[in-house]
PDB file of C-alpha atoms in Angstrom:
ATOM      1  CA  ALA C   4      17.720 -25.223  -0.511  1.00  0.00           C
ATOM      2  CA  ILE C   5      17.648 -24.114   2.858  1.00  0.00           C
ATOM      3  CA  ASP C   6      15.192 -26.042   5.392  1.00  0.00           C
ATOM      4  CA  ALA C   7      12.816 -23.202   6.590  1.00  0.00           C
ATOM      5  CA  ASP C   8      13.146 -24.658  10.296  1.00  0.00           C
ATOM      6  CA  ARG C   9      16.959 -24.346  10.129  1.00  0.00           C
ATOM      7  CA  ALA C  10      18.137 -21.612  12.353  1.00  0.00           C
ATOM      8  CA  PHE C  11      19.884 -18.517  11.039  1.00  0.00           C
ATOM      9  CA  GLN C  12      22.340 -18.955  13.323  1.00  0.00           C
ATOM     10  CA  GLU C  13      22.832 -21.844  12.514  1.00  0.00           C
ATOM     11  CA  LEU C  14      22.918 -21.025   8.620  1.00  0.00           C
ATOM     12  CA  GLY C  15      26.213 -18.741  10.170  1.00  0.00           C
ATOM     13  CA  PHE C  16      24.185 -15.179  10.767  1.00  0.00           C
ATOM     14  CA  ASP C  17      25.799 -12.810  12.797  1.00  0.00           C
ATOM     15  CA  SER C  18      24.241  -9.736  14.025  1.00  0.00           C
ATOM     16  CA  LEU C  19      25.949  -7.886  10.944  1.00  0.00           C
ATOM     17  CA  THR C  20      24.111 -10.089   8.425  1.00  0.00           C
ATOM     18  CA  ALA C  21      21.209 -10.319  10.226  1.00  0.00           C
ATOM     19  CA  VAL C  22      21.044  -6.168   9.879  1.00  0.00           C
ATOM     20  CA  GLU C  23      21.755  -6.788   5.958  1.00  0.00           C
ATOM     21  CA  LEU C  24      18.547  -9.132   5.598  1.00  0.00           C
ATOM     22  CA  ARG C  25      16.642  -6.782   7.630  1.00  0.00           C
ATOM     23  CA  ASN C  26      17.475  -3.955   5.387  1.00  0.00           C
ATOM     24  CA  ARG C  27      17.085  -5.750   2.124  1.00  0.00           C
ATOM     25  CA  LEU C  28      13.565  -7.107   3.204  1.00  0.00           C
ATOM     26  CA  ASN C  29      12.888  -3.149   4.146  1.00  0.00           C
ATOM     27  CA  THR C  30      13.995  -2.333   0.874  1.00  0.00           C
ATOM     28  CA  ALA C  31      11.883  -5.577  -1.060  1.00  0.00           C
ATOM     29  CA  THR C  32       8.596  -4.862   1.120  1.00  0.00           C
ATOM     30  CA  GLY C  33       8.360  -0.803   2.154  1.00  0.00           C
ATOM     31  CA  LEU C  34       7.976  -2.072   5.738  1.00  0.00           C
ATOM     32  CA  ARG C  35       9.676  -0.872   8.409  1.00  0.00           C
ATOM     33  CA  LEU C  36      11.405  -4.111  10.234  1.00  0.00           C
ATOM     34  CA  PRO C  37      12.801  -3.938  13.647  1.00  0.00           C
ATOM     35  CA  THR C  38      16.883  -4.629  13.453  1.00  0.00           C
ATOM     36  CA  THR C  39      16.567  -7.322  15.987  1.00  0.00           C
ATOM     37  CA  LEU C  40      14.352  -9.302  13.163  1.00  0.00           C
ATOM     38  CA  VAL C  41      16.007 -12.119  12.365  1.00  0.00           C
ATOM     39  CA  PHE C  42      16.375 -12.627  16.367  1.00  0.00           C
ATOM     40  CA  ASP C  43      12.620 -12.350  16.747  1.00  0.00           C
ATOM     41  CA  HIS C  44      11.878 -15.169  14.010  1.00  0.00           C
ATOM     42  CA  PRO C  45      14.941 -17.265  13.979  1.00  0.00           C
ATOM     43  CA  ASN C  46      14.569 -19.269  10.937  1.00  0.00           C
ATOM     44  CA  PRO C  47      13.557 -18.722   7.388  1.00  0.00           C
ATOM     45  CA  GLY C  48       9.385 -19.953   8.171  1.00  0.00           C
ATOM     46  CA  ALA C  49       9.006 -17.886  11.034  1.00  0.00           C
ATOM     47  CA  LEU C  50      10.303 -15.267   9.269  1.00  0.00           C
ATOM     48  CA  ALA C  51       7.975 -15.738   5.977  1.00  0.00           C
ATOM     49  CA  THR C  52       5.330 -16.008   8.205  1.00  0.00           C
ATOM     50  CA  HIS C  53       5.893 -13.156  10.037  1.00  0.00           C
ATOM     51  CA  LEU C  54       6.772 -11.162   6.707  1.00  0.00           C
ATOM     52  CA  ARG C  55       3.283 -12.228   5.034  1.00  0.00           C
ATOM     53  CA  ASP C  56       1.130 -11.529   7.840  1.00  0.00           C
ATOM     54  CA  GLN C  57       3.072  -7.757   7.730  1.00  0.00           C
ATOM     55  CA  LEU C  58       1.897  -7.240   4.219  1.00  0.00           C
ATOM     56  CA  GLY C  59      -1.683  -8.906   4.819  1.00  0.00           C
ATOM     57  CA  LEU C  60      -1.112 -11.396   2.423  1.00  0.00           C
ATOM     58  CA  ASP C  61      -3.046 -13.924   4.210  1.00  0.00           C
ATOM     59  CA  GLY C  62      -5.059 -14.963   0.943  1.00  0.00           C
ATOM     60  CA  THR C  63      -7.674 -11.975   1.199  1.00  0.00           C
ATOM     61  CA  PRO C  64      -6.927  -9.217  -0.631  1.00  0.00           C
ATOM     62  CA  SER C  65      -6.643  -6.184   1.710  1.00  0.00           C
ATOM     63  CA  ALA C  66      -7.747  -2.439   1.090  1.00  0.00           C
ATOM     64  CA  GLU C  67      -5.816  -1.428   4.133  1.00  0.00           C
ATOM     65  CA  PRO C  68      -2.664  -0.283   1.897  1.00  0.00           C
ATOM     66  CA  VAL C  69      -4.567   1.469  -0.700  1.00  0.00           C
ATOM     67  CA  LEU C  70      -6.580   3.500   1.944  1.00  0.00           C
ATOM     68  CA  LYS C  71      -3.272   4.587   3.489  1.00  0.00           C
ATOM     69  CA  GLU C  72      -2.029   5.805   0.524  1.00  0.00           C
ATOM     70  CA  LEU C  73      -5.160   7.143  -0.669  1.00  0.00           C
ATOM     71  CA  SER C  74      -4.911   9.437   2.603  1.00  0.00           C
ATOM     72  CA  ARG C  75      -1.264  10.642   1.887  1.00  0.00           C
ATOM     73  CA  LEU C  76      -2.312  11.269  -1.907  1.00  0.00           C
ATOM     74  CA  THR C  77      -5.738  13.697  -0.379  1.00  0.00           C
ATOM     75  CA  SER C  78      -2.969  15.259   1.812  1.00  0.00           C
ATOM     76  CA  LEU C  79      -1.000  15.639  -1.708  1.00  0.00           C
ATOM     77  CA  ILE C  80      -3.738  17.162  -3.231  1.00  0.00           C
ATOM     78  CA  LYS C  81      -4.851  19.440  -0.912  1.00  0.00           C
ATOM     79  CA  GLU C  82      -1.466  21.463  -1.049  1.00  0.00           C
ATOM     80  CA  VAL C  83      -1.816  21.488  -4.641  1.00  0.00           C
ATOM     81  CA  ALA C  84      -5.599  22.984  -4.787  1.00  0.00           C
ATOM     82  CA  ALA C  85      -4.395  25.316  -1.658  1.00  0.00           C
ATOM     83  CA  ALA C  86      -1.459  26.666  -4.121  1.00  0.00           C
ATOM     84  CA  GLY C  87      -4.207  27.284  -7.131  1.00  0.00           C
ATOM     85  CA  SER C  88      -1.709  24.881  -9.233  1.00  0.00           C
ATOM     86  CA  ASP C  89      -2.623  24.790 -12.918  1.00  0.00           C
ATOM     87  CA  GLY C  90      -2.082  21.029 -12.144  1.00  0.00           C
ATOM     88  CA  GLN C  91      -5.684  20.868 -10.611  1.00  0.00           C
ATOM     89  CA  ALA C  92      -7.283  19.952 -13.745  1.00  0.00           C
ATOM     90  CA  LEU C  93      -4.488  17.622 -15.016  1.00  0.00           C
ATOM     91  CA  LEU C  94      -5.205  15.775 -11.136  1.00  0.00           C
ATOM     92  CA  THR C  95      -8.777  15.879 -11.594  1.00  0.00           C
ATOM     93  CA  ALA C  96      -8.530  14.023 -15.038  1.00  0.00           C
ATOM     94  CA  ARG C  97      -6.809  11.647 -13.793  1.00  0.00           C
ATOM     95  CA  LEU C  98      -8.900  10.928 -10.430  1.00  0.00           C
ATOM     96  CA  ARG C  99     -11.623  10.147 -12.533  1.00  0.00           C
ATOM     97  CA  GLU C 100      -9.506   7.788 -13.794  1.00  0.00           C
ATOM     98  CA  LEU C 101      -8.670   6.272 -11.156  1.00  0.00           C
ATOM     99  CA  LEU C 102     -12.453   6.508  -9.705  1.00  0.00           C
ATOM    100  CA  SER C 103     -13.125   4.895 -12.776  1.00  0.00           C
ATOM    101  CA  LEU C 104     -10.979   2.022 -12.956  1.00  0.00           C
ATOM    102  CA  ALA C 105     -12.136   1.405  -8.567  1.00  0.00           C
ATOM    103  CA  GLU C 106     -16.003   1.694 -10.058  1.00  0.00           C
ATOM    104  CA  THR C 107     -14.981  -1.073 -12.412  1.00  0.00           C
ATOM    105  CA  ALA C 108     -13.259  -3.442 -10.291  1.00  0.00           C
ATOM    106  CA  GLY C 109     -16.502  -3.043  -8.207  1.00  0.00           C
ATOM    107  CA  ALA C 110     -19.040  -3.657 -10.461  1.00  0.00           C
ATOM    108  CA  GLU C 111     -17.174  -6.814 -11.029  1.00  0.00           C
ATOM    109  CA  ALA C 112     -17.587  -7.970  -8.051  1.00  0.00           C
ATOM    110  CA  ALA C 113     -21.149  -6.802  -7.610  1.00  0.00           C
ATOM    111  CA  PRO C 114     -22.595  -6.347 -11.602  1.00  0.00           C
ATOM    112  CA  GLY C 115     -25.509  -3.696 -12.160  1.00  0.00           C
ATOM    113  CA  GLY C 116     -26.201   0.096 -11.586  1.00  0.00           C
ATOM    114  CA  ARG C 117     -22.803   1.630 -13.304  1.00  0.00           C
ATOM    115  CA  GLU C 118     -24.727   3.841 -15.499  1.00  0.00           C
ATOM    116  CA  ASP C 119     -26.172   5.769 -12.645  1.00  0.00           C
ATOM    117  CA  ASP C 120     -22.654   6.224 -11.142  1.00  0.00           C
ATOM    118  CA  ASP C 121     -21.579   6.849 -14.374  1.00  0.00           C
ATOM    119  CA  ALA C 122     -23.359   9.888 -15.558  1.00  0.00           C
ATOM    120  CA  ASP C 123     -23.160  11.151 -11.741  1.00  0.00           C
ATOM    121  CA  LEU C 124     -18.724  11.044 -12.239  1.00  0.00           C
ATOM    122  CA  GLU C 125     -19.129  13.167 -15.466  1.00  0.00           C
ATOM    123  CA  SER C 126     -21.425  15.304 -14.379  1.00  0.00           C
ATOM    124  CA  ALA C 127     -18.757  15.989 -11.279  1.00  0.00           C
ATOM    125  CA  SER C 128     -17.178  19.559 -10.569  1.00  0.00           C
ATOM    126  CA  ASP C 129     -13.352  19.295  -9.421  1.00  0.00           C
ATOM    127  CA  GLU C 130     -15.027  20.749  -6.207  1.00  0.00           C
ATOM    128  CA  GLU C 131     -17.356  17.667  -5.807  1.00  0.00           C
ATOM    129  CA  LEU C 132     -14.430  15.075  -6.271  1.00  0.00           C
ATOM    130  CA  PHE C 133     -12.362  16.772  -4.229  1.00  0.00           C
ATOM    131  CA  ALA C 134     -14.614  16.948  -1.189  1.00  0.00           C
ATOM    132  CA  LEU C 135     -15.464  13.370  -2.093  1.00  0.00           C
ATOM    133  CA  LEU C 136     -11.436  12.982  -1.697  1.00  0.00           C
ATOM    134  CA  ASP C 137     -11.902  14.779   1.895  1.00  0.00           C
ATOM    135  CA  GLU C 138     -14.283  12.359   3.066  1.00  0.00           C
ATOM    136  CA  LEU C 139     -11.876   9.498   1.861  1.00  0.00           C
ATOM    137  CA  GLU C 140      -9.915  10.603   4.944  1.00  0.00           C
TER     138      GLU C 140
END
């Protein structure tokens, strides 16, 4: 057990171990953390608070990471569509699954009105679905 307020330097951290910890945290969190991380946040408690803030783990779920990933996926989907790939039908089917999942999650939060949305989704063309993704950017 390590006291959350005990300084990393007291725990034997030097610049090499600080960078190694930062690298492991980069890998574990997907964040790009500075090499001075351990010196900027000199104890485990301060570092944990910083990481929680960076990851948006304040107890309230954040849509920001999902929206960021959707923007990245939008770019990739545009590339596939521009290339005229046969994979477009597979992409469309998978996007419909994801949209259904998003609607289901939304319906649990605010029930009612899903039947019309499902009918709209089922009747949407590939072009309409790709246009919807364009609007998300």
